[in-house]
XYZ file of C-alpha atoms in Angstrom:
632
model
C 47.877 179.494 86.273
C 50.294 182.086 87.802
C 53.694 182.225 87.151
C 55.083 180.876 90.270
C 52.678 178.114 89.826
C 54.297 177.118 86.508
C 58.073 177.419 87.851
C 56.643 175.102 90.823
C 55.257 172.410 88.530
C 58.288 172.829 85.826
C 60.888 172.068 89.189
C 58.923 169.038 90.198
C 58.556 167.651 86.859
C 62.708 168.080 86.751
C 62.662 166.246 90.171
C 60.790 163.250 89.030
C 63.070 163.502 86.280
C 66.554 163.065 88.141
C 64.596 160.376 90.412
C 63.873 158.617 87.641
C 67.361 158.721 86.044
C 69.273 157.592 89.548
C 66.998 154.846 89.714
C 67.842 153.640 86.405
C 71.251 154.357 86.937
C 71.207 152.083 90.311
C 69.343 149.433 88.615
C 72.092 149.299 85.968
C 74.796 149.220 88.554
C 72.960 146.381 90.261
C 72.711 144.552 87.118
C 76.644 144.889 86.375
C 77.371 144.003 89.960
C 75.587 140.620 89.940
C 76.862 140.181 86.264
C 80.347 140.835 87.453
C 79.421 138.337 90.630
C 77.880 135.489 88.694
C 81.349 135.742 86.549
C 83.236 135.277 89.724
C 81.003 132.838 91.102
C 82.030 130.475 87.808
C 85.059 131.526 87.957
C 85.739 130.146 91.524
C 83.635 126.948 90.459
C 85.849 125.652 87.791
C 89.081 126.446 89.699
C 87.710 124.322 92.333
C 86.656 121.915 90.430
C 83.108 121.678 91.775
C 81.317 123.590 89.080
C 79.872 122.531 85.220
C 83.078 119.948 85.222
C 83.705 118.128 88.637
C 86.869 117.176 89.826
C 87.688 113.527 89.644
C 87.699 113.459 93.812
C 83.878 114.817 94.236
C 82.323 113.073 90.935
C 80.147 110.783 93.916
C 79.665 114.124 96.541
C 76.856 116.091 94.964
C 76.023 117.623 98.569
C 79.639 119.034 99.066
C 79.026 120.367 95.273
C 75.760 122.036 96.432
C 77.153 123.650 99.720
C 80.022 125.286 98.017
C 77.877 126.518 95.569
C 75.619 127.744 98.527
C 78.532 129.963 100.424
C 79.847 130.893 97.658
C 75.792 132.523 96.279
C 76.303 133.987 100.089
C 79.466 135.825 99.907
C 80.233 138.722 98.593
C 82.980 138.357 95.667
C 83.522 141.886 94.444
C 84.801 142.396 98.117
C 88.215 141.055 98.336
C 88.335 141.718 102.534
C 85.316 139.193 102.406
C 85.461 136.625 99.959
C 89.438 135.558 100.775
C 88.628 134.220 104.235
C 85.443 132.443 103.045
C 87.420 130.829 99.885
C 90.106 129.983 101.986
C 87.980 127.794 104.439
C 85.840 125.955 101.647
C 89.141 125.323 99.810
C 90.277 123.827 103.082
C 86.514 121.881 103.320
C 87.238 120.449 99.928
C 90.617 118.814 101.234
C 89.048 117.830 104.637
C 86.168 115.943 102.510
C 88.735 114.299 100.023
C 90.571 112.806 102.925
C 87.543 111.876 104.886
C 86.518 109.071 101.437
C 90.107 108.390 100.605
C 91.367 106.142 103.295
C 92.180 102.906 101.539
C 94.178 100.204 102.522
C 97.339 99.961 101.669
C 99.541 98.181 99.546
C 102.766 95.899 100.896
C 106.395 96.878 99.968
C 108.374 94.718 97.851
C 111.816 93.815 98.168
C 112.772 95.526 94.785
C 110.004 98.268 94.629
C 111.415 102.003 95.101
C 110.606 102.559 98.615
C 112.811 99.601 99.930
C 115.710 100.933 97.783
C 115.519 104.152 99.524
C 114.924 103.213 102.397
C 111.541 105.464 102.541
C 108.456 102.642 103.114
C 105.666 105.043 102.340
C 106.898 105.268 99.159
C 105.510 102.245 97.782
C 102.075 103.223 99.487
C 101.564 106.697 99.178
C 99.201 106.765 96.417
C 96.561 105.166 97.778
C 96.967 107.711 101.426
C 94.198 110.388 102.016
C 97.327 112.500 102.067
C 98.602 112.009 98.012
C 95.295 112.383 96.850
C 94.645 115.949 98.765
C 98.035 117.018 97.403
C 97.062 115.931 93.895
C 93.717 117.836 94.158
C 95.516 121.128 95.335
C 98.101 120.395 92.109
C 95.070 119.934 90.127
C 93.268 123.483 90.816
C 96.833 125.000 90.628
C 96.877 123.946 86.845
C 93.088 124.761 86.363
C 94.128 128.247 87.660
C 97.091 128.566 85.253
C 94.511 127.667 82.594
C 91.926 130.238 83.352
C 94.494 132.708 83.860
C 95.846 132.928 80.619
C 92.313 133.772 79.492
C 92.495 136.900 77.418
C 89.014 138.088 77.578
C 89.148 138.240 81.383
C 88.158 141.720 83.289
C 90.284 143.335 85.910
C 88.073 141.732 88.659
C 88.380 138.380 87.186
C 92.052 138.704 86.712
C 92.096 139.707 90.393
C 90.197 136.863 91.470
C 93.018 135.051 89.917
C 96.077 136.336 91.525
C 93.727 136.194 95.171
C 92.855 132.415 94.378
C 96.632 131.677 93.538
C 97.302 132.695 96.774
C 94.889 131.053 98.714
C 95.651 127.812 96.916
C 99.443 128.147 97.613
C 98.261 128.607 101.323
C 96.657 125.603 101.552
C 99.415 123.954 100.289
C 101.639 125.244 102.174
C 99.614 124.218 105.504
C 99.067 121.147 104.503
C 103.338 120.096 104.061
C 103.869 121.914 107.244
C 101.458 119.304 109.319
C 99.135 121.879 110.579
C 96.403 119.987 108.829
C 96.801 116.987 111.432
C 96.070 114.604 112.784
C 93.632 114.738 109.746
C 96.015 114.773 107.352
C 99.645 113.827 108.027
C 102.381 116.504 107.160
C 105.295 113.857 106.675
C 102.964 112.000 104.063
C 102.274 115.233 102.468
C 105.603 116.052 101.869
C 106.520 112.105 100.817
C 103.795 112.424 98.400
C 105.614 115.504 96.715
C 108.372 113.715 97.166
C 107.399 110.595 94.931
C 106.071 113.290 92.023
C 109.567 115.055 91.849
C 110.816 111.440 91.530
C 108.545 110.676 88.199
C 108.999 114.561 87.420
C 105.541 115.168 88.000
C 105.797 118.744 89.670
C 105.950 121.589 87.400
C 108.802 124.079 88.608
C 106.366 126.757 88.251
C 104.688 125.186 91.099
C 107.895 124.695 93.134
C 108.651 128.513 92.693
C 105.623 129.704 93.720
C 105.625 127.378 97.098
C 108.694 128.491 98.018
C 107.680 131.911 97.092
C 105.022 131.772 98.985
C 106.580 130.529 102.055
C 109.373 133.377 101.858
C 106.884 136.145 101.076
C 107.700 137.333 105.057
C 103.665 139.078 104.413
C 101.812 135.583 103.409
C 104.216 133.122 105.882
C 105.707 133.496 108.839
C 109.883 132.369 109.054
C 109.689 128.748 110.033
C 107.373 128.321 106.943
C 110.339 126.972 104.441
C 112.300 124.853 106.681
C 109.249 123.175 107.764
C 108.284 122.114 104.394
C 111.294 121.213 102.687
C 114.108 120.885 105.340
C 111.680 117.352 106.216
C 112.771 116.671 102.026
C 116.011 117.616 102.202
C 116.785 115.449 105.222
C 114.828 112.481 103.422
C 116.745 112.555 100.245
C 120.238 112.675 102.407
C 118.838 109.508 104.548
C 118.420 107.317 101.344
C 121.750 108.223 100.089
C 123.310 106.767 103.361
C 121.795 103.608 102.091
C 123.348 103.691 98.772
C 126.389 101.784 97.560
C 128.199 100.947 93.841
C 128.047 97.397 94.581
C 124.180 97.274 94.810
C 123.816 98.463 91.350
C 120.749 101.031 91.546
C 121.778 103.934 90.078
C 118.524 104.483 88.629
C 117.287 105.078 91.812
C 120.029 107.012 93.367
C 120.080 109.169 90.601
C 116.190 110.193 91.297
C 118.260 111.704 95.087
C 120.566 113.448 93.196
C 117.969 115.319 90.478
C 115.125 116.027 93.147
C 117.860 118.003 95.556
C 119.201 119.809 92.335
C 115.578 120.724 91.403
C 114.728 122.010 94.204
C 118.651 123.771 94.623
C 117.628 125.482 91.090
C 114.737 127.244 92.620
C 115.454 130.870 92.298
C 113.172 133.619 93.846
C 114.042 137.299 92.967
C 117.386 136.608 91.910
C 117.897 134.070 95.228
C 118.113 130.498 95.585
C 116.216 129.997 99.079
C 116.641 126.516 99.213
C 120.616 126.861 98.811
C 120.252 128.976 101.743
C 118.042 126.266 103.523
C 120.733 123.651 102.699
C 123.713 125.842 104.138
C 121.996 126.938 107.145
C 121.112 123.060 108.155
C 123.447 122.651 111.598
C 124.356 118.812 109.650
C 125.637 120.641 106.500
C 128.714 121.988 108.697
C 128.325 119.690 111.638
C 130.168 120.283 114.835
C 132.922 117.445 115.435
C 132.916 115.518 118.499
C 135.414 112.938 118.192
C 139.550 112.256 117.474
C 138.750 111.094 113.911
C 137.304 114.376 112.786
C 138.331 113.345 108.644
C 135.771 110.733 109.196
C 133.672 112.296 110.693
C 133.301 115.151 108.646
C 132.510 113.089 105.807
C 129.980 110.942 107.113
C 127.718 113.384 109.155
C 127.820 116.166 106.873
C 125.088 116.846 104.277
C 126.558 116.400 101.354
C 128.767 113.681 102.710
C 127.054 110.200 101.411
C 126.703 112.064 98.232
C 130.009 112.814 97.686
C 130.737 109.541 98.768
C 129.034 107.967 96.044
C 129.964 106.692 92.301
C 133.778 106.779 90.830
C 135.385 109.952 89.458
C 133.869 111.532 86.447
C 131.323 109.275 86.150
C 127.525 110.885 85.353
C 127.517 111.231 89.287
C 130.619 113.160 89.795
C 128.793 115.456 87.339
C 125.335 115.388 88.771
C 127.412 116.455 92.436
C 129.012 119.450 90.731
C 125.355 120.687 89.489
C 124.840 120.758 93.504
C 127.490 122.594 94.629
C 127.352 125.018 91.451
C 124.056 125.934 92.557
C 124.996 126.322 96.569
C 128.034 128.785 95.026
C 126.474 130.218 92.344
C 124.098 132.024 95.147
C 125.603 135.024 96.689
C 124.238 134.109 100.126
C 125.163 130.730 100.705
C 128.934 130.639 98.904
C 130.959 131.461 101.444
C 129.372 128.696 103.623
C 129.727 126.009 101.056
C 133.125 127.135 100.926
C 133.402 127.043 104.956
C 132.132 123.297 104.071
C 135.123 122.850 101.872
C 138.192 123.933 103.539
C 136.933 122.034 106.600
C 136.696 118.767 104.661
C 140.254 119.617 103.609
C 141.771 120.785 106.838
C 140.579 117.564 108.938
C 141.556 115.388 106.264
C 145.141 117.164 106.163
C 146.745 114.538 107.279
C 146.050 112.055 104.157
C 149.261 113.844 103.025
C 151.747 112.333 105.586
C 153.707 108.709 104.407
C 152.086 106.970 107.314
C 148.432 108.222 106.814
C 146.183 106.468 109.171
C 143.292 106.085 106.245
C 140.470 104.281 108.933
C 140.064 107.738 110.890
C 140.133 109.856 107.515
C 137.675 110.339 105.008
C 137.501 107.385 101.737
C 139.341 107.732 98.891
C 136.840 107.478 97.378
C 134.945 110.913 98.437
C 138.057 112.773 98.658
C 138.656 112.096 94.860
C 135.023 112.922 94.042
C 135.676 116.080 95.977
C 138.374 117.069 93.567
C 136.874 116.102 90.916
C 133.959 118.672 91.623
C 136.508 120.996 92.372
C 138.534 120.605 89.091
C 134.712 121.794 87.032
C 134.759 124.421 89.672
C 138.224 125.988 88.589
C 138.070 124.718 85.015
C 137.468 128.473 83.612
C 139.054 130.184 85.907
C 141.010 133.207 84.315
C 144.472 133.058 86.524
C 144.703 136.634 86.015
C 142.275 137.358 88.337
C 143.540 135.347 90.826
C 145.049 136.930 93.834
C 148.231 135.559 94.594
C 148.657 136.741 97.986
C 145.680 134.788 98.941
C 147.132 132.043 101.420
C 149.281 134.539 103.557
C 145.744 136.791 104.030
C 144.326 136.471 107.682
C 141.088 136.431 106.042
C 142.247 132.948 103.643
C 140.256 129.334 104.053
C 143.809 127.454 103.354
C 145.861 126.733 106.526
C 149.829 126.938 105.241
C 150.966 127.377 108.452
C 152.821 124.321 108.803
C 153.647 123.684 105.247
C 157.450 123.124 103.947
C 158.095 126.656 101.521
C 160.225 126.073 98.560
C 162.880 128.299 99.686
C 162.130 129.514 103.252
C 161.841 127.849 106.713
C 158.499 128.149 108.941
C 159.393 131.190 110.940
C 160.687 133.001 107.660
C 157.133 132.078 106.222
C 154.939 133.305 109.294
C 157.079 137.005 109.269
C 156.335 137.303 105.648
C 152.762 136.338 106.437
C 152.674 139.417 108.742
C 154.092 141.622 106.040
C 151.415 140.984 103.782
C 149.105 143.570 102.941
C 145.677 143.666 104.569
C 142.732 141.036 104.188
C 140.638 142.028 100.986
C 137.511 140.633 100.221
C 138.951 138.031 97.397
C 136.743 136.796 94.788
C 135.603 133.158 94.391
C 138.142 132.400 91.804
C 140.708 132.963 94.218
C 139.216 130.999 97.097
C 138.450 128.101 94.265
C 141.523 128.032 93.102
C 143.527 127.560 96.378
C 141.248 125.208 97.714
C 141.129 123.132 94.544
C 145.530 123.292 95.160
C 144.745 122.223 98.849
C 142.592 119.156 98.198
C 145.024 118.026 95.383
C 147.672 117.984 98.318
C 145.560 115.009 99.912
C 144.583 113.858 97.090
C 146.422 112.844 94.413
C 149.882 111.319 96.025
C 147.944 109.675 99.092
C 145.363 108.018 96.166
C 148.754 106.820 94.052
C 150.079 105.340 97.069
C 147.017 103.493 97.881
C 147.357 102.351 94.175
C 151.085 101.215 94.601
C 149.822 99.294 98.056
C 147.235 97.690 96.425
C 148.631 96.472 93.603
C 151.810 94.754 96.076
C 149.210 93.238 98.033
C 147.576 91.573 94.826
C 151.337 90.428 94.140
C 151.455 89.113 97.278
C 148.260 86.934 96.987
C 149.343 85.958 93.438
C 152.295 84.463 94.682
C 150.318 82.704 97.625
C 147.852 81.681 94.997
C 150.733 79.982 93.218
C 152.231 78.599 95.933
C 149.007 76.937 97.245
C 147.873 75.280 94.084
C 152.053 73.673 94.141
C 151.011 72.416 97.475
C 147.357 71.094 96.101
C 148.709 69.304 92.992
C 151.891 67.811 95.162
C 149.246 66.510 97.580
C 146.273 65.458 94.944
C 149.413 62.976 93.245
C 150.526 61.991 96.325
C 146.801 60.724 97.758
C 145.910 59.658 93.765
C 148.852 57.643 92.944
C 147.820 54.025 92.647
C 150.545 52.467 94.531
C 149.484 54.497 97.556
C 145.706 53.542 97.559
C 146.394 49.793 96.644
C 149.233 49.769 100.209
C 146.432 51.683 102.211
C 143.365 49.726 101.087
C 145.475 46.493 101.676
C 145.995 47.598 105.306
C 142.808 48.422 105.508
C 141.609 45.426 104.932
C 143.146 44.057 107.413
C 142.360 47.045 109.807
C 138.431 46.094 109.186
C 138.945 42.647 109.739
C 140.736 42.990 113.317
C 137.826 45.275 114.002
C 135.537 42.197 112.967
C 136.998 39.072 114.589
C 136.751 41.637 117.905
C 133.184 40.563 117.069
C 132.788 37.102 116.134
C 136.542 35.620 114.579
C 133.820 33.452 112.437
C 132.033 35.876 111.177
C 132.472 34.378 107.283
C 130.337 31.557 108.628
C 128.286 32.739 110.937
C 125.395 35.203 110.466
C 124.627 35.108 114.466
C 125.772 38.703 115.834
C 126.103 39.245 119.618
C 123.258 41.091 121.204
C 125.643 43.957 122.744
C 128.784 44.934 121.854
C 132.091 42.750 122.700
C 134.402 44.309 125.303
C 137.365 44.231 122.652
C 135.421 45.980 120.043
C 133.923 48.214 122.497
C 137.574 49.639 123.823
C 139.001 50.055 120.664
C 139.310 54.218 119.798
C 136.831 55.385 116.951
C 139.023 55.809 114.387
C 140.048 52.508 114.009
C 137.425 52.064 111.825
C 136.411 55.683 110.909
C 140.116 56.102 109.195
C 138.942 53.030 107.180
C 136.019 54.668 106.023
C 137.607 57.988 104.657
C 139.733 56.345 102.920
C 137.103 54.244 100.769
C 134.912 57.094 100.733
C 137.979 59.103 98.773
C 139.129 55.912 97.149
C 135.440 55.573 95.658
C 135.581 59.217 94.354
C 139.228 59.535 93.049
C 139.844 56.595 92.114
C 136.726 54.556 91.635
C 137.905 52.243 88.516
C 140.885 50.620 90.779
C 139.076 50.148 93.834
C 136.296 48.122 92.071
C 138.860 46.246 89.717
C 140.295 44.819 93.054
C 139.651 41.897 95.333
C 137.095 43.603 97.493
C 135.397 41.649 101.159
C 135.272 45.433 102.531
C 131.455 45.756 101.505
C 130.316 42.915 102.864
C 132.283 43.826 106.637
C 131.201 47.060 106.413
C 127.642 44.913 106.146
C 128.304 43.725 109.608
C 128.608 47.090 110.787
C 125.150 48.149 109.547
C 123.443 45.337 110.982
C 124.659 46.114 114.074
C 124.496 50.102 114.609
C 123.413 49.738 118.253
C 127.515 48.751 119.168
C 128.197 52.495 118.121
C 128.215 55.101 121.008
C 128.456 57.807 118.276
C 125.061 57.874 115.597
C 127.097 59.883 113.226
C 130.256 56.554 112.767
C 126.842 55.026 112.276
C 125.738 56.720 109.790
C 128.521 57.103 107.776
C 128.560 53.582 107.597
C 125.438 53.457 106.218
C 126.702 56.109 103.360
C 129.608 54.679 102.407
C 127.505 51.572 101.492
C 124.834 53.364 99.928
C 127.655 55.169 97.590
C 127.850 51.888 95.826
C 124.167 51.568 94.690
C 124.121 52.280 91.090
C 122.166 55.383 91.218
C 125.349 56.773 93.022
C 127.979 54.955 91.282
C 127.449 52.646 87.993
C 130.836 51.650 88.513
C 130.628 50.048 91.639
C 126.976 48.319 90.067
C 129.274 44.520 90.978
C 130.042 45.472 94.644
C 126.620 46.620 95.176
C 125.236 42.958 93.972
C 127.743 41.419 96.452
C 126.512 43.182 99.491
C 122.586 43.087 98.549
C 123.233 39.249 97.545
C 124.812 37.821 101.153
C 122.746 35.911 103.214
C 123.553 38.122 106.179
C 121.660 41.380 103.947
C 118.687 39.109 103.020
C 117.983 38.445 106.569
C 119.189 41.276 108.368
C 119.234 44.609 106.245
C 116.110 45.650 105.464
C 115.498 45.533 109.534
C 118.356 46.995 110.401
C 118.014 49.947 107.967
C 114.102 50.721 109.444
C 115.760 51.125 112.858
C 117.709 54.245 111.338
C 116.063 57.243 110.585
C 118.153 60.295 108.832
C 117.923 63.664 109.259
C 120.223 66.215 107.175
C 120.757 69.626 108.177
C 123.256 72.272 106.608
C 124.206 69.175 104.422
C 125.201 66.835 107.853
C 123.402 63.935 108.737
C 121.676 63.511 112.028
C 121.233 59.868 113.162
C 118.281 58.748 115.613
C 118.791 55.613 116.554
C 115.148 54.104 117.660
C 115.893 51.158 120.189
């Protein structure tokens, strides 16, 4: 063999050599790609919760198990630009299918139960929505991802995976307290749902963060993407506090308002509170005034109004308040509205300050105080030092002196000193604090300790109407008790009854025989002839029982004659108080009276004619009156 045959067959031999090396070489990049895929593949599995372990909500769907094993064996997850799209939609296939077996029936509100307290119905039924249980599944593979996560043996690509997944969980969130998974899945019930885990501190803040990070991250959401989820909550939480009051006694539940709006106030995001910003940016938490009682008004339709409005001073909710407004001021961006919010309270309310304050078209004592009061924590460290005390002549101030009486000048000497003052600076919040906290104090504390000097006059006053009403009781109670009284009017009584009965029959102590209809005499006589009559035995019998059965009595048995014959009565009720004085004197009513009740059960005219007469009556009692049907 030549020499340029040997070179030949040495260069192919190196050829076959190389091939043979890149083909190993490819076959060990295959095998490390499908290693690293089949990592990713479980790793997306358990996350889901529809791998080794299934998630409580697909323990019965083995064919929704299989298909997301299936897409997932069919897309490529080494390739973030093709796997996020495809995870995205079967996350969004595992909530469709949870709410498509989760529509159960739901449960009825009770008068005590949380919902009716707050005035928010679904509460009591959310559990059991399609809704709660889609936002507990997306909670659930939030936590399984935190688990896997902290994994220390993880690769780069599976750490990846875990930041990508993150995201597409917190998307699906996200769309589904926005609404845009309806009319499948309602976006109010959504959001109610998250709203009844912050009230049994359910939600993690890590979890809050990261919503509302994702909905501010302007390159995952678009601008609308905060307010629609949690201006909905916000607005929810204000509604129930409307409904609130001391009196009701359910603090326990009002103070579930109070701690989810501070939780979710707390969120901070790169330094920012974006919910603070929310909250100040809400047209209702500065509202624009309409009417003449704008001190009212102010405190009713604003945000924070009904919870300002709510407990006594320095009570736990006075503090839980100032945990609000510390968060709305202690962000940069949404101080100088919440201070807008308070030097408009003040200036409207201005006018608590004058001796003849009209109080009904001004804001309650009660939420002005509370006001201070959250004010007072506000300035309690200030350093007066750094307090600018040219403040309220600036241009630039948030306390109106205009009009105010200066210690030693008049109100044209104060505006020209105003003017001389040195330009507007940008003052610090101690400075605004601390002149606002001096304005509210103006309407606050000598308008509240006149109140308190008004009130307690008027409880004088009642005292000494209280006094002078039980006098009157106790003269008249001896005068209608004294037993020479009673014995003169039950003597004329008597005798009042007994012209009422010979207008009958003037035998009647003979004779059982009654006329069929009523006599002319006894029929034009007025009512109260005989009505008087019975009052007065009917108090005699109550008052003074033992001296109207120690005396000479006929009354029963006349008043006998008067139940036998009900028909002569144009009015059922003279009737039937007839019939109750009489029945007073059975001894089930009065064992004193046991002897009078013999007499009238014992005449001949009640053995023949009162049982029949009674049937013909029937009684009705309504709101403690008696009806009488007379059945003729």
């Amino acid at each position: 063999m030549s020499g340029n045959e040997n070179a030949e067959a040495m260069e192919i031999s190196e050829l076959r050599l190389k091939n043979n090396s890149f083909g190993l070489i490819d076959a060990q990049d295959a095998e490390a790609a499908q290693f690293k895929s089949e990592r990713v593949r479980s790793l997306v599995l358990r996350v889901l919760g529809v791998g080794e372990n299934l998630a409580p909500e697909f323990a019965l769907q083995t064919a929704l198990v299989a298909e997301c094993s299936t897409r997932l064996a069919e897309t490529d997850l080494l390739d973030p630009g093709a796997y996020r799209s495809s995870i995205h939609d079967l996350i969004f296939l595992l909530v469709s299918s949870i709410a498509s077996t989760s529509d159960v029936a739901m449960e009825v509100d009770a008068e005590d139960s949380l919902g009716s307290i707050l005035v928010i119905p679904e509460l009591d039924k959310i559990q059991s929505t399609k809704e709660s249980t889609a936002l507990h599944y997306l909670m659930s593979t939030y936590s399984r991802l935190n688990t896997e996560s902290r994994n220390e043996f993880f690769q780069d690509f599976e750490k990846q995976m875990c930041l990508d997944l993150r995201e597409l969980v917190l998307s699906n969130v996200v769309i589904l307290l926005r609404g845009y998974c309806e009319p499948f899945l309602s976006g109010k019930l959504a959001r109610s749902s998250l709203v009844r885990l912050l009230y049994s501190n359910l939600v993690s803040n890590n979890f809050l963060s990261d919503v509302v990070a994702h909905c501010t991250n302007p390159d995952l959401s678009d601008e609308n993407a905060l307010s629609e989820v949690f201006n909905p909550i916000l607005s929810q939480q204000r509604d129930s506090m409307v409904f609130q009051h001391m009196m009701k006694n359910r603090d326990d539940c009002v103070h579930l308002l109070f701690r989810a709006v501070i939780q979710l106030l707390s969120i901070r995001i790169d330094g920012k509170r974006p919910i603070c910003d929310l909250m100040v940016n809400r047209p209702d938490f500065l509202p624009e005034l309409v009417t003449s009682i704008t001190g009212r008004e102010i405190a009713h339709l604003s945000y924070l109004g009904p919870f300002i409005s709510y407990g006594i001073p320095c009570d736990e909710f006075v503090s839980l308040m100032h945990q609000i407004v510390h968060q709305l001021v202690a962000n940069p961006s949404s101080r100088g509205r919440c201070l807008d919010y308070f030097a408009a309270v003040i200036k409207h309310n201005e006018k608590r300050a004058q001796m003849r304050a009209d109080f009904a078209t001004l804001a309650s004592h009660t939420f002005v105080v509370n006001l201070m009061c959250v004010l007072f924590e506000l300035s309690s460290k200030i350093d007066l030092s750094k307090v600018n005390p040219m403040y309220p002549f600036q241009s630039n101030s948030r306390v109106d002196i205009v009009e105010k009486t200066r210690l030693k000048m008049d109100l044209q000497s104060g505006k020209e000193f105003a003017e001389k003052c040195p330009p507007a600076n940008d003052d610090k919040f101690t400075t605004e604090c601390f002149f606002l906290t001096m304005q509210c104090e103006n309407i606050c504390l000598q308008p509240g300790v006149n109140r308190l000097r008004s009130l307690r006059r008027h409880i004088a006053d009642i005292r000494d109407q209280i006094r002078s009403f039980t006098h009157t009781a106790m003269c008249y109670e001896c005068m209608l008790s004294d037993p020479s009284f009673i014995s003169l009017a039950l003597d004329f009584s008597s005798k009042q009854l007994q012209l009422l009965l010979n207008a009958i029959t003037p035998n009647i102590r003979y004779e059982n025989e009654l006329p069929a209809v009523a006599p002319p005499l006894f029929a034009a006589y007025p009512e109260f002839y005989l009505d008087d009559m019975l009052d007065l035995v009917t108090f005699a019998l109550k008052q003074t029982a033992p001296l109207l059965v120690g005396r000479n009595n006929d009354w029963p048995n006349h008043l006998l004659v008067f139940i036998c014959c009900t028909h002569y009565f144009n009015n059922p009720f003279l009737a039937a108080k007839v019939v109750e004085v009489v029945m007073m004197l059975t001894p089930a009513v009065m064992p004193a009276a046991q002897n009078l009740w013999y007499q009238v059960i014992n005449s001949p005219m009640a053995m023949e004619k009162l049982f029949p007469s009674l049937v013909k009556v029937r009684f009705l009692r309504e709101n403690s009156k008696i009806v009488v049907i007379l059945l003729n």
